[in-house]
Coordinates of C-alpha atoms in Angstrom, one line a residue:
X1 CA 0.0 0.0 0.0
X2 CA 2.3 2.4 -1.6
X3 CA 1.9 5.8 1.0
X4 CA -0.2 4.9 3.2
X5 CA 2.2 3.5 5.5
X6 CA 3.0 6.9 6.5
X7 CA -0.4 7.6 7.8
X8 CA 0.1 4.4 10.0
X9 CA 3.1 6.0 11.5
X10 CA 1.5 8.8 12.4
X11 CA -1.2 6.9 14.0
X12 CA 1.3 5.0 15.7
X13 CA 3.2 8.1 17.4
X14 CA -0.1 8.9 18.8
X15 CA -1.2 6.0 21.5
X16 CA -4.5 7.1 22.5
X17 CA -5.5 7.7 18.9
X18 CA -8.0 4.6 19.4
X19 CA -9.7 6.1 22.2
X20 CA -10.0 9.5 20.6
X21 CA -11.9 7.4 18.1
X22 CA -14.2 6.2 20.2
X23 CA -14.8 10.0 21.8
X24 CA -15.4 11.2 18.7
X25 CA -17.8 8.3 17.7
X26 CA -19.6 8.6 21.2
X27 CA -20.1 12.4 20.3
X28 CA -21.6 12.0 17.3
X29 CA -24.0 9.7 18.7
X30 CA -24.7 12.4 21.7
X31 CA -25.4 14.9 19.2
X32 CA -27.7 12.8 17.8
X33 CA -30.0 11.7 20.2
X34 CA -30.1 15.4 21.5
X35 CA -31.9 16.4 18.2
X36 CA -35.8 16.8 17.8
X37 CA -37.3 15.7 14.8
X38 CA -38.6 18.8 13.0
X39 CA -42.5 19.0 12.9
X40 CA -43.8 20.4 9.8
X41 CA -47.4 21.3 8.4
X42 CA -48.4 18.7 5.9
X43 CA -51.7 20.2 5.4
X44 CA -54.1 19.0 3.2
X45 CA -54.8 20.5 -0.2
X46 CA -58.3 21.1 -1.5
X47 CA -58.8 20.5 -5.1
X48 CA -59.2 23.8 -6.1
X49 CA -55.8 24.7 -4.9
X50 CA -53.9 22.0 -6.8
X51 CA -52.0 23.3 -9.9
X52 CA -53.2 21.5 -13.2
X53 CA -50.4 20.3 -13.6
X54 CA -51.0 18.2 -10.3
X55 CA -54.3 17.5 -10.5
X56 CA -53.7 16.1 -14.1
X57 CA -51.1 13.6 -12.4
X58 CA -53.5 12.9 -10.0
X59 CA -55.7 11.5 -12.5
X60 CA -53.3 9.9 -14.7
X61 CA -51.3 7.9 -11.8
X62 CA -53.6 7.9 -9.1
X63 CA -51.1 4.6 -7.4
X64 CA -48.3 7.0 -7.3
X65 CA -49.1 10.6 -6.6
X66 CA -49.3 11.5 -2.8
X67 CA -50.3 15.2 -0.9
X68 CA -49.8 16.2 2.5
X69 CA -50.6 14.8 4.8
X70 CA -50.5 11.1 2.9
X71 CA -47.7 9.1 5.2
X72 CA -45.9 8.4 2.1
X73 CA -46.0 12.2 1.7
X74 CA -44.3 12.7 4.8
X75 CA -42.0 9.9 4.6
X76 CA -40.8 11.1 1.5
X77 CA -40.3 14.8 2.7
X78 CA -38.4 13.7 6.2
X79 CA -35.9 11.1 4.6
X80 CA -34.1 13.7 2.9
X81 CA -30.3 13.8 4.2
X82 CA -30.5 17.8 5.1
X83 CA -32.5 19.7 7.4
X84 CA -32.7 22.3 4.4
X85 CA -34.2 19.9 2.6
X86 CA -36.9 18.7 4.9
X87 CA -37.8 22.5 5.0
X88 CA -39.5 22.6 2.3
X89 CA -42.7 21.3 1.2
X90 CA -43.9 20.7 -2.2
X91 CA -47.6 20.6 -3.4
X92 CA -47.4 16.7 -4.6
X93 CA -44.9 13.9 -4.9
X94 CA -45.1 11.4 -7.7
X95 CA -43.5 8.7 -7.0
X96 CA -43.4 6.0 -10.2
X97 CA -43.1 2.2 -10.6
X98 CA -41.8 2.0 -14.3
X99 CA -40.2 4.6 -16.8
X100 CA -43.0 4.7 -18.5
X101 CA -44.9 6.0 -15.3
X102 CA -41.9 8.1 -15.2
X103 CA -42.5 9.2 -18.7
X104 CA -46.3 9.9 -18.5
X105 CA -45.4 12.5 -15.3
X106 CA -43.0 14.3 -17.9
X107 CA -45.5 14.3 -20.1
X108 CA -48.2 15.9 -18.0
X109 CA -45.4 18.5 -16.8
X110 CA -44.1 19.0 -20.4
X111 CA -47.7 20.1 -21.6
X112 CA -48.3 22.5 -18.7
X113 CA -44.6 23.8 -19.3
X114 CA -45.7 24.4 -22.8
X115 CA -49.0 26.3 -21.7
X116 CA -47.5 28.2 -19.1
X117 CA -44.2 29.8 -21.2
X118 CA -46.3 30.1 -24.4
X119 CA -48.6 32.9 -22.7
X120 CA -45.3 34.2 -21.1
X121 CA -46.0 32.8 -17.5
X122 CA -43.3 31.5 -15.2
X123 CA -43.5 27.5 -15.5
X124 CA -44.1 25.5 -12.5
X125 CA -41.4 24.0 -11.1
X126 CA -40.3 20.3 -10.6
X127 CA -37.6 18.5 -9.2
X128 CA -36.5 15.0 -9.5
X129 CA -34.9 13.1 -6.7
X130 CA -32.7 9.6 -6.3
X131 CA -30.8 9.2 -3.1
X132 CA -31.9 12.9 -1.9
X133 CA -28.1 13.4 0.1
X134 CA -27.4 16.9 -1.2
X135 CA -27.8 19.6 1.1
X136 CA -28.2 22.2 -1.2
X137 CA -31.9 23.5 -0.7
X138 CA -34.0 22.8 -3.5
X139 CA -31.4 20.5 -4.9
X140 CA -34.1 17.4 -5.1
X141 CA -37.3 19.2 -3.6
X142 CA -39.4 22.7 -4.5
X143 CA -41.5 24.7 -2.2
X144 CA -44.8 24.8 -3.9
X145 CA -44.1 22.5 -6.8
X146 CA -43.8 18.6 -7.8
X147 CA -41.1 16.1 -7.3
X148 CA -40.4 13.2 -8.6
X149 CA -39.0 10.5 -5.9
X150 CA -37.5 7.4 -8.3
X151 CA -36.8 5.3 -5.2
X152 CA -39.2 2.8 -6.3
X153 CA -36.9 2.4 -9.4
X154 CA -34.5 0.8 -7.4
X155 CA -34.2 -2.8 -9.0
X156 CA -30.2 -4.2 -9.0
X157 CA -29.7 -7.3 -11.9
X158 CA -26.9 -8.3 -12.5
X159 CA -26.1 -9.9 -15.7
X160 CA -25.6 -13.7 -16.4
X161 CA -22.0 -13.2 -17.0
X162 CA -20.9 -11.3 -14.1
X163 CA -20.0 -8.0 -16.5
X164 CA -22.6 -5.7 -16.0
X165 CA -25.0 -5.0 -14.0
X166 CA -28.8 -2.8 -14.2
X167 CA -29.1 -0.3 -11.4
X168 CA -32.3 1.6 -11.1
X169 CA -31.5 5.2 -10.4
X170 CA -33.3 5.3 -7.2
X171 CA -31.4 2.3 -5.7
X172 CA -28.8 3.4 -3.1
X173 CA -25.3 2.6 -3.1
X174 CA -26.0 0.4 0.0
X175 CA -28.6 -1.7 -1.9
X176 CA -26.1 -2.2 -5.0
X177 CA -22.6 -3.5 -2.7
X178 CA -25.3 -5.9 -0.9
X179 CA -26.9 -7.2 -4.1
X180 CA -23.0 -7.8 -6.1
X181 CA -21.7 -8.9 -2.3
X182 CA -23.5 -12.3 -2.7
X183 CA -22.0 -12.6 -6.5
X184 CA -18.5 -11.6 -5.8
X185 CA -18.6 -8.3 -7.9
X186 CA -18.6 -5.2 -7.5
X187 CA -19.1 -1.6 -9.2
X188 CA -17.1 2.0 -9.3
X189 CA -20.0 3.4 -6.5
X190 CA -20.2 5.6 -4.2
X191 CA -18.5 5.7 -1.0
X192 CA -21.5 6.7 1.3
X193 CA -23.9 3.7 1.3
X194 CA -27.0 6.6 1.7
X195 CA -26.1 8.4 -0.8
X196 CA -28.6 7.7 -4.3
X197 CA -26.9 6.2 -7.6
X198 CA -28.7 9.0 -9.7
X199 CA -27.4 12.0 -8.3
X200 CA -23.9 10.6 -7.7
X201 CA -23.1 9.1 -11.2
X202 CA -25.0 11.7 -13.4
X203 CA -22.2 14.4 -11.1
X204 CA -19.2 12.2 -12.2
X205 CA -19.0 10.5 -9.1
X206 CA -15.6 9.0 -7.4
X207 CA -15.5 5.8 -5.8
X208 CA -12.9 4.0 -3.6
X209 CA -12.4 1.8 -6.8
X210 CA -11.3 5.1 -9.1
X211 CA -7.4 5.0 -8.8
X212 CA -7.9 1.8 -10.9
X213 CA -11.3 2.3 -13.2
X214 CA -11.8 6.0 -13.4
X215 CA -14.8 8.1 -12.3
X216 CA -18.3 6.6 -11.6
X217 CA -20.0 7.6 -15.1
X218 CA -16.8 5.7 -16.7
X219 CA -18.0 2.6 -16.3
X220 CA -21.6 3.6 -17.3
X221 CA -21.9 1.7 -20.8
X222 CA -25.8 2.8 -21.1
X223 CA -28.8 4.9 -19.4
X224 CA -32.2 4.8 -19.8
X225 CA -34.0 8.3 -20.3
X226 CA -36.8 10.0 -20.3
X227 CA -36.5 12.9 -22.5
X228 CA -38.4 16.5 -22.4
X229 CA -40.9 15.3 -24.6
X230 CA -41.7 12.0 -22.7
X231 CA -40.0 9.4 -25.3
X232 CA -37.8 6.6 -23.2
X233 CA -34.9 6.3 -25.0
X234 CA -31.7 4.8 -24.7
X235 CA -28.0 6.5 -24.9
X236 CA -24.7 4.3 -25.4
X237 CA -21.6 4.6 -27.3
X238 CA -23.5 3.3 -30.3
X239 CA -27.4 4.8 -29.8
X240 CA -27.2 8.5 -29.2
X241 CA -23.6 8.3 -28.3
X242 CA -23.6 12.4 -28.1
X243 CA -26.1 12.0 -25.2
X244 CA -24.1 9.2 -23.4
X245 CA -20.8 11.3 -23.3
X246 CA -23.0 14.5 -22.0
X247 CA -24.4 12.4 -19.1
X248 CA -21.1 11.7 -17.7
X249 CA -21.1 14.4 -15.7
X250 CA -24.0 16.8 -17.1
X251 CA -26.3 16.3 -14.1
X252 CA -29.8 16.6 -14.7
X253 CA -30.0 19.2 -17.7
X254 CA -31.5 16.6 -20.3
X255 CA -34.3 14.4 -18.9
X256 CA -34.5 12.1 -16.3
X257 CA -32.3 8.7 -16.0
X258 CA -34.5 5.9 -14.8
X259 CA -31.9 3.2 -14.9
X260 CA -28.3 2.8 -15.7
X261 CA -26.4 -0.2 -17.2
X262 CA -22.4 -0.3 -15.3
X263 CA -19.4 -2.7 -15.8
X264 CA -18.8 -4.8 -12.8
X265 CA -16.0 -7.0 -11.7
X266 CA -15.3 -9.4 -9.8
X267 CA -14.3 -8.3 -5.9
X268 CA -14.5 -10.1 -2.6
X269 CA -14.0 -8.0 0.8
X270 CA -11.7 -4.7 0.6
X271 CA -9.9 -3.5 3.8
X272 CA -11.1 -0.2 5.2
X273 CA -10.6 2.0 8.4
X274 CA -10.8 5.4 10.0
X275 CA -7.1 6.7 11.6
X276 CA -8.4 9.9 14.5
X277 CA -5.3 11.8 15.8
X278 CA -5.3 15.2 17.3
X279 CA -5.1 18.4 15.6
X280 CA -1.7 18.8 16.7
X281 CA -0.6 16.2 13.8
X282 CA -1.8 18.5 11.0
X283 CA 1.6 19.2 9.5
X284 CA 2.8 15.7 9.3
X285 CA -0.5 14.6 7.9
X286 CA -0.8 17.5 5.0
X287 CA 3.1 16.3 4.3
X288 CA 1.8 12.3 4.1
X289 CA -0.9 13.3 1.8
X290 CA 1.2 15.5 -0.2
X291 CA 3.9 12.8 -0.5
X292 CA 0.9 10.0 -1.7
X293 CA -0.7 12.3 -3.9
X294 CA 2.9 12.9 -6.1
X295 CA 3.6 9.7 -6.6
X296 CA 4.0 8.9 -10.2
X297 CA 1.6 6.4 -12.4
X298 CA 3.3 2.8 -11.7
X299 CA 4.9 3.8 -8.6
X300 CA 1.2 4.3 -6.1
X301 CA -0.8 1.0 -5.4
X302 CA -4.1 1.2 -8.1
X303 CA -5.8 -0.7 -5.4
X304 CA -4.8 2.1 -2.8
X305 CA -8.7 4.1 -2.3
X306 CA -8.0 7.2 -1.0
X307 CA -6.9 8.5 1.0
X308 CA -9.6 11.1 2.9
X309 CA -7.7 13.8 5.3
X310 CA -10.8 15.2 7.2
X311 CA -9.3 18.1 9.6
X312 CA -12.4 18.6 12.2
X313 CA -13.2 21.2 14.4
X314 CA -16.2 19.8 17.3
X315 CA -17.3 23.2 18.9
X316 CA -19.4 21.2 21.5
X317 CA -15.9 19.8 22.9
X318 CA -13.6 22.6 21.5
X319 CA -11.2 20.3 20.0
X320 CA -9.7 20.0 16.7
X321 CA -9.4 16.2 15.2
X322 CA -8.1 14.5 12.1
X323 CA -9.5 11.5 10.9
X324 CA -7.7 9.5 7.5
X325 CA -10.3 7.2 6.2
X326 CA -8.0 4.4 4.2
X327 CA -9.1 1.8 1.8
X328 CA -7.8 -1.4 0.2
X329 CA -9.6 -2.8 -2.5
X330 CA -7.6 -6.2 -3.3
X331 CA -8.1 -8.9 -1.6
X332 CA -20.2 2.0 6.3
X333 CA -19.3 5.4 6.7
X334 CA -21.1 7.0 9.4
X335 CA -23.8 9.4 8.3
X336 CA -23.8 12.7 9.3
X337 CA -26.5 14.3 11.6
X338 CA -29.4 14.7 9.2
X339 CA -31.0 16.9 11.7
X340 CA -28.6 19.6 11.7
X341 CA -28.2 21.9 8.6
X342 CA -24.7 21.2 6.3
X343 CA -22.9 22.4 3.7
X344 CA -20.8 21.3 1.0
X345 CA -18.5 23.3 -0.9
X346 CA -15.4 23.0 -3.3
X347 CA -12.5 23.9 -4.7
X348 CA -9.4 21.7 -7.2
X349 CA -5.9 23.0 -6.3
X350 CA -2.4 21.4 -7.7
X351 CA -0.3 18.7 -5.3
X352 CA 2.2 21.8 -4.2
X353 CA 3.0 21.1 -0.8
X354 CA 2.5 25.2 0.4
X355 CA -1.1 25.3 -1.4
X356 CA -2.0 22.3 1.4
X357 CA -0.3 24.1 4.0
X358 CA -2.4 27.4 3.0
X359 CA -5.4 25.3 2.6
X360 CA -5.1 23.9 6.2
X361 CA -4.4 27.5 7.3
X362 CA -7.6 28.9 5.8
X363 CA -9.6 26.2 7.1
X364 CA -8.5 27.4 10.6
X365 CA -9.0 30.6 10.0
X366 CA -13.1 29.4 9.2
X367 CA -13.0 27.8 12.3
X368 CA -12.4 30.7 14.3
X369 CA -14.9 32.7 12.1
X370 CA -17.7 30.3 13.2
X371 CA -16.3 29.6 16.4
X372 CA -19.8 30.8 17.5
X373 CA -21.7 29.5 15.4
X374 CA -23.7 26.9 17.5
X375 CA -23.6 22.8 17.0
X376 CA -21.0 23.5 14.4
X377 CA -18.7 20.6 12.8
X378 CA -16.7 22.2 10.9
X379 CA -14.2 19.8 8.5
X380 CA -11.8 19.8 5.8
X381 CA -11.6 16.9 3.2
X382 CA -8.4 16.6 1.2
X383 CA -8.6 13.8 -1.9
X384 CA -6.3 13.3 -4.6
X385 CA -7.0 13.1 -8.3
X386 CA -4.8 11.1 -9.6
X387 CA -3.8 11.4 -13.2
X388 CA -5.2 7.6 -14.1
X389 CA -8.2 8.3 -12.5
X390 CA -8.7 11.2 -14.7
X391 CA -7.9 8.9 -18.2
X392 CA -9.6 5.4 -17.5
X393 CA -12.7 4.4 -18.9
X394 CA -15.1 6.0 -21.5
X395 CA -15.2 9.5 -22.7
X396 CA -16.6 12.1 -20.4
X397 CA -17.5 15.6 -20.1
X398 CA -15.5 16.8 -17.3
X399 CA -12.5 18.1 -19.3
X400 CA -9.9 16.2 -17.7
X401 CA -8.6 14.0 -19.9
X402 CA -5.4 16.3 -20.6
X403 CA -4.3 16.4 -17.3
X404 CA -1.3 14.7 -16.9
X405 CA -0.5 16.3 -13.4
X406 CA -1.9 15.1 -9.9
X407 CA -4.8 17.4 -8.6
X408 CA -5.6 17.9 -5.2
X409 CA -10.1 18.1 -4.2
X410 CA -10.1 20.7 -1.3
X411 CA -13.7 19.6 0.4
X412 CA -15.3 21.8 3.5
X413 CA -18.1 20.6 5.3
X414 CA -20.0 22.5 7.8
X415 CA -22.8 21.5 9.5
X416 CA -24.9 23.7 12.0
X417 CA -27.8 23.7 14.4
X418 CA -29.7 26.9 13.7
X419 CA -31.2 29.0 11.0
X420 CA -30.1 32.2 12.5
X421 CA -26.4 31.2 11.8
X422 CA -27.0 30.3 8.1
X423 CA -25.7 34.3 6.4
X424 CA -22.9 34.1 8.7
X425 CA -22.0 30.1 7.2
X426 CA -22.6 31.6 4.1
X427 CA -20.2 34.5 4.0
X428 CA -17.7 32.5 6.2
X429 CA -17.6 29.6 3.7
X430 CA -17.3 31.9 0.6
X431 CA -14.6 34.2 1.7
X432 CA -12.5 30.6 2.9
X433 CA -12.9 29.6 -0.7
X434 CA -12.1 33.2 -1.8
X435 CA -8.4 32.8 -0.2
X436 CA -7.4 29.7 -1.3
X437 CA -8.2 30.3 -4.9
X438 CA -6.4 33.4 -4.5
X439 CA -3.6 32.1 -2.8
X440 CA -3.2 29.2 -5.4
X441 CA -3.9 31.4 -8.6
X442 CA -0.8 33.5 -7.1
X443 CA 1.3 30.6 -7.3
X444 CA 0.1 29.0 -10.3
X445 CA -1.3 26.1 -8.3
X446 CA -5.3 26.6 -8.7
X447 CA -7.1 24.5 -11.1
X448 CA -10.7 25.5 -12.8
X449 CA -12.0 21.7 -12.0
X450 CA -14.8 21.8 -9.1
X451 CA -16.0 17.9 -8.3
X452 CA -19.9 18.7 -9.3
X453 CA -21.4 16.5 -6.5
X454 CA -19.7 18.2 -3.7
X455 CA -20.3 22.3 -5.2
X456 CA -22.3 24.7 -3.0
X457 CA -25.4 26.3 -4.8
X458 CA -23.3 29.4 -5.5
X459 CA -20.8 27.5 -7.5
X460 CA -20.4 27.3 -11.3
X461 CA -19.1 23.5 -11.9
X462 CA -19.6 23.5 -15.4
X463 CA -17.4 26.0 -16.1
X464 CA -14.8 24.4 -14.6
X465 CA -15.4 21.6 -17.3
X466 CA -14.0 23.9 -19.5
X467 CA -15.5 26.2 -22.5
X468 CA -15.6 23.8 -25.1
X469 CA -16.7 21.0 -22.9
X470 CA -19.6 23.4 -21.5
X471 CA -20.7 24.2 -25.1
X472 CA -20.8 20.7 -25.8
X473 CA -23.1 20.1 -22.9
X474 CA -25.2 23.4 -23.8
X475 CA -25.4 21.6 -28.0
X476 CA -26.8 18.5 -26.3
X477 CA -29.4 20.2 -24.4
X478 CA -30.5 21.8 -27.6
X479 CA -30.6 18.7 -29.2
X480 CA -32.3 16.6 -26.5
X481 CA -34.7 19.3 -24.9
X482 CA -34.9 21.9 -27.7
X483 CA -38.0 23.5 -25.7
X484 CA -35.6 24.0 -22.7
X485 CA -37.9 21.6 -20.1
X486 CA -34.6 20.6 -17.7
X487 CA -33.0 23.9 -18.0
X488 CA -35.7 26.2 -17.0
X489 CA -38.7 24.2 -15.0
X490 CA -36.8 21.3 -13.5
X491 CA -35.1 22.8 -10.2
X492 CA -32.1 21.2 -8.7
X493 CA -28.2 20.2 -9.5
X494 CA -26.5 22.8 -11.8
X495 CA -27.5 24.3 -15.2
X496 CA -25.7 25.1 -18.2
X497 CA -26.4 28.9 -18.5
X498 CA -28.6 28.4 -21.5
X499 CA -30.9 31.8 -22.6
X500 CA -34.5 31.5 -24.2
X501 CA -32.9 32.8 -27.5
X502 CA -30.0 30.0 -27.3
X503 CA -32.7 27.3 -26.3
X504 CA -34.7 28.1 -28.8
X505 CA -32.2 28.4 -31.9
X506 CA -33.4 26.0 -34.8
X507 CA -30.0 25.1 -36.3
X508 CA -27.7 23.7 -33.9
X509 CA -24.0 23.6 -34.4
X510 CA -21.2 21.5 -32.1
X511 CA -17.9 23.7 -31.9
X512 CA -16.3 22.0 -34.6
X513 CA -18.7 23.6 -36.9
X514 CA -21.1 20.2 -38.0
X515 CA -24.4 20.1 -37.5
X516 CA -25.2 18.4 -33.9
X517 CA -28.2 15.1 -34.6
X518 CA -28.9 12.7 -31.8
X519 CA -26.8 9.8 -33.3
X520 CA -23.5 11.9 -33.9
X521 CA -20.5 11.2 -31.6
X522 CA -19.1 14.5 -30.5
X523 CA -15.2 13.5 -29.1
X524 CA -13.2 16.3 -26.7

C-alpha cells in the first residue's frame, strides 16, 4: 500500500489515537440523540388549490401521486439527508413504478410547461430526486411544486455473466454492494452507502475503486432516459452516443435517467478503516498526503482508495481532530446528523505542498470565524485526483482527460444547528474559498476543475469543465430538450447557463462547426 504506510506512522506516534476514536464516535452519537425531529405542516390541499399540472397527475397515476398529509407524503419529505431539505414542502410527490410512469409524469409537466411559457408565465417547477443526500436547498425538492421520488426504481440485476449490472436510479449505493456482495462483484459506486446512484453518477461520481477504473460515469456503458418530450430512449456509445458522453457528468440538464447499465467485476471483501489523531498532527499529515498524492503512475498502489484527510473542528468539545479514512480494494461510513443543517462546498488545487499548508491555514481561520456559530462541525476533506483516474474508462465531459499532473479536491463541510447562523455560514464559507483560490492562482497552483457532487449552490461547476466541454453540454441540451424543459422548470443540480434565445435556436452547431443530430458522436 504504496503511502499509506506513512499515515500508519503517524497513528502509531499517537497511543490514545483509538480512544479519541471512540470519543469522537460517542459524540456523534450524543449529538444525535439530543436532536428533535422537526414538525412540519403537511396540510391537506383542496382541489381547487392544486395546480393542473398536479391535478392532471392525479388523475393519470392515481397509485403513485401523494399530498400532505399522505404518510408516504411525509416519509418522502423527512428522509431527505438535510434539514434544508426537509424544509420545504412541495404541493405533490409522484413517485413512479416503471419509466413509462416516469414518462407519463414528464409528459403531464411537459404540456403545462408548454401552456404556461407560451402565454409568457413563469413555468411550474419540478424537481427530481434519487438518493436525496445533497444539502443544497432545493437541490431534489421545490416549495410549492412537484417532485419526482424514483426510489421505487431501485431494482439491482446483474447480468448472467458477471459483467454488467442494471441499477435503477433510485437504488442506493447500500442496496447495489449488498446485491454484487452475494456474487463476488462489485461496481465504481459511491462511498456513502445513503447516498442515491442518480445523483452521484449523473455528477461524475468518485469511488474507492477510481485509482484503478476511473470516475463513476466511466464505467456507465448505457442509461435509460426520459427525454423533455416523454420518449424513453436509450443513450450508449452506439445509440445517441452524443447524449451518453454528455451524461457523464451533465447532471440533470436533459431528462430524467431511470436506470443505468455499469461494468462490474469481480471483488471479494476490501480493507477499510478510520485513523483519528489530534489536531496537533496537522503538519505531518498534510506532508503524508502531499507525499501519496505525487507519486507517479506505476509507482502508487491502483488498489490504494483514498486516502480522505478530514481536519475537524467539534465546537461542542472545542477540539480539533483528524480522521484519514483508508481503503484497500484487493483482496459503512457513518452518516452525518441529518437533523442539523450542512454544507458542501469546493474547490481543485495542484499537489504543491504550500497550497496544502495554506489550505489547512484557511480552514482554521473558518473555524475561528464560526467559532460561535452553535452545534457546528466544521471539517476539511483533502482527496487526490490522480492522473489515471482522470484517463480510465469511456469519454466524459469533465475536461480532464489532458491532465497529466496530480490534482488535489479541497472539500469543507459544515454542519450547524440553527437557522439564524445560516448568512454568517454563508459568508464564512465563501470568503475561505475566496483565499485559497487566491492564494493558489498567485502561485500558479489553482485549477478550474470543481467535483460537481460536492459544489455549493453558488458554485459554477460546469465551467470548470472547461468552455468547449460546456458548449458541448449546452449543444446536447438543444438537441435533447430543444424546448428547454430541464433547464428552466426542473429545479435542482446545476445548469448550463442556456438563454430562451440560445434554447430556442433552430439550427444547432457542435464547436467543430457540424451540424449536432442525436446519433452523432461528439469527441473532446
Amino acid at each position: 500500500m504504496q503511502g499509506l504506510d506513512q499515515f500508519f506512522a503517524i497513528g502509531e506516534q499517537q497511543r490514545y489515537a483509538t480512544l479519541l476514536g471512540v470519543v469522537v464516535v460517542l459524540f456523534f452519537f450524543v449529538h444525535r440523540s439530543q436532536s428533535a425531529q422537526p414538525q412540519l405542516n403537511y396540510r391537506d390541499v383542496s382541489n381547487a388549490e392544486l395546480s393542473a399540472a398536479s391535478a392532471s397527475l392525479a388523475k393519470a397515476l392515481p397509485g403513485s401521486v401523494f399530498f400532505g398529509p399522505h404518510p408516504i407524503f411525509v416519509e418522502s419529505i423527512q428522509s431527505y439527508w438535510a434539514t434544508q431539505e426537509r424544509d420545504i414542502v412541495p404541493q405533490c410527490i409522484v413517485r413512479p413504478r416503471s419509466a413509462r410512469e416516469v414518462a407519463t409524469a414528464i409528459g403531464i409537466i411537459k404540456n403545462d410547461y408548454d401552456l404556461r411559457t407560451g402565454r409568457g408565465d413563469l413555468p411550474s417547477p419540478f424537481a427530481i430526486r434519487s438518493g436525496g443526500h445533497s444539502p443544497i436547498p432545493g437541490a431534489a425538492n421545490t416549495d410549492g411544486g412537484i417532485v419526482i421520488d424514483l426510489r421505487l426504481l431501485n431494482k439491482i440485476v446483474p447480468s448472467r455473466d458477471g459483467l454488467t449490472v442494471t441499477i435503477g436510479s433510485g437504488a442506493r449505493w447500500l442496496d447495489v454492494s449488498s446485491t454484487l456482495d452475494n456474487k463476488g462483484l462489485a461496481v465504481a459506486g459511491g462511498r456513502n452507502s445513503a447516498v442515491g446512484v442518480g445523483g452521484l453518477t449523473l455528477g461524475g461520481g468518485i469511488s474507492f475503486f477510481s485509482p484503478r477504473v476511473g470516475f463513476v460515469c466511466n464505467n456507465i456503458l448505457s442509461y435509460e432516459i426520459v427525454l423533455a418530450d416523454g420518449t424513453i430512449i436509450t443513450a450508449s456509445a452506439s445509440s445517441n452516443p452524443g447524449l451518453w458522453r454528455a451524461l457523464k457528468g451533465g447532471s440533470n440538464n436533459f431528462g430524467v435517467v431511470t436506470s443505468f447499465i455499469a461494468r462490474s467485476f469481480p471483488s471479494t471483501n476490501i480493507w477499510s478503516g478510520f485513523l483519528y489523531m489530534t489536531g496537533s498532527k496537522s503538519n505531518h499529515v498534510i506532508n503524508a498526503f502531499h507525499e501519496f498524492t505525487k507519486a507517479k503512475p506505476g509507482v502508487y498502489d491502483e488498489y490504494a482508495g483514498g486516502p480522505l484527510v478530514c481536519f475537524s473542528y467539534l465546537q461542542k468539545l472545542g477540539v480539533n481532530v483528524i480522521s484519514t479514512h483508508l481503503a484497500y480494494t484487493k483482496p459503512v461510513r457513518l452518516p452525518a446528523d441529518p437533523l442539523y443543517r450542512e454544507l458542501f462546498f469546493t474547490t481543485t488545487v495542484k499537489n504543491d505542498h504550500a497550497t496544502l499548508l495554506e489550505t489547512y491555514a484557511a480552514y482554521k481561520r473558518g473555524a475561528e470565524a464560526m467559532r460561535r456559530v452553535r452545534g457546528m462541525i466544521w471539517t476539511l476533506v483533502l482527496e487526490p485526483l490522480l492522473p489515471a483516474m482522470m484517463r480510465e474508462g469511456q469519454p466524459h465531459s469533465l475536461g480532464l482527460a489532458t491532465r497529466t499532473e496530480p490534482l488535489v479536491i479541497v472539500l469543507f463541510t459544515v454542519v450547524w444547528k440553527d437557522t439564524t447562523d445560516d448568512e454568517l455560514v454563508d459568508q464564512s464559507t465563501r470568503g475561505i474559498i475566496r483565499q485559497i483560490d487566491q492564494y493558489a492562482a498567485s502561485r500558479g497552483t489553482a485549477d478550474t476543475y470543481r467535483y460537481l457532487n460536492d459544489c455549493a449552490s453558488w458554485q459554477r461547476p460546469f465551467d470548470g469543465y472547461g468552455a468547449e466541454n460546456k458548449r458541448f453540454l449546452q449543444d446536447m441540451s438543444r438537441v435533447y430538450d430543444p424546448n428547454g424543459l430541464f433547464q428552466r422548470a426542473c429545479v435542482g443540480g446545476f445548469k448550463l447557463d442556456m438563454d430562451r434565445v440560445s434554447l430556442l435556436q433552430p439550427d444547432l452547431t457542435n464547436v467543430t462547426g457540424q451540424t449536432v443530430k442525436r446519433n452523432t458522436v461528439l469527441e473532446s
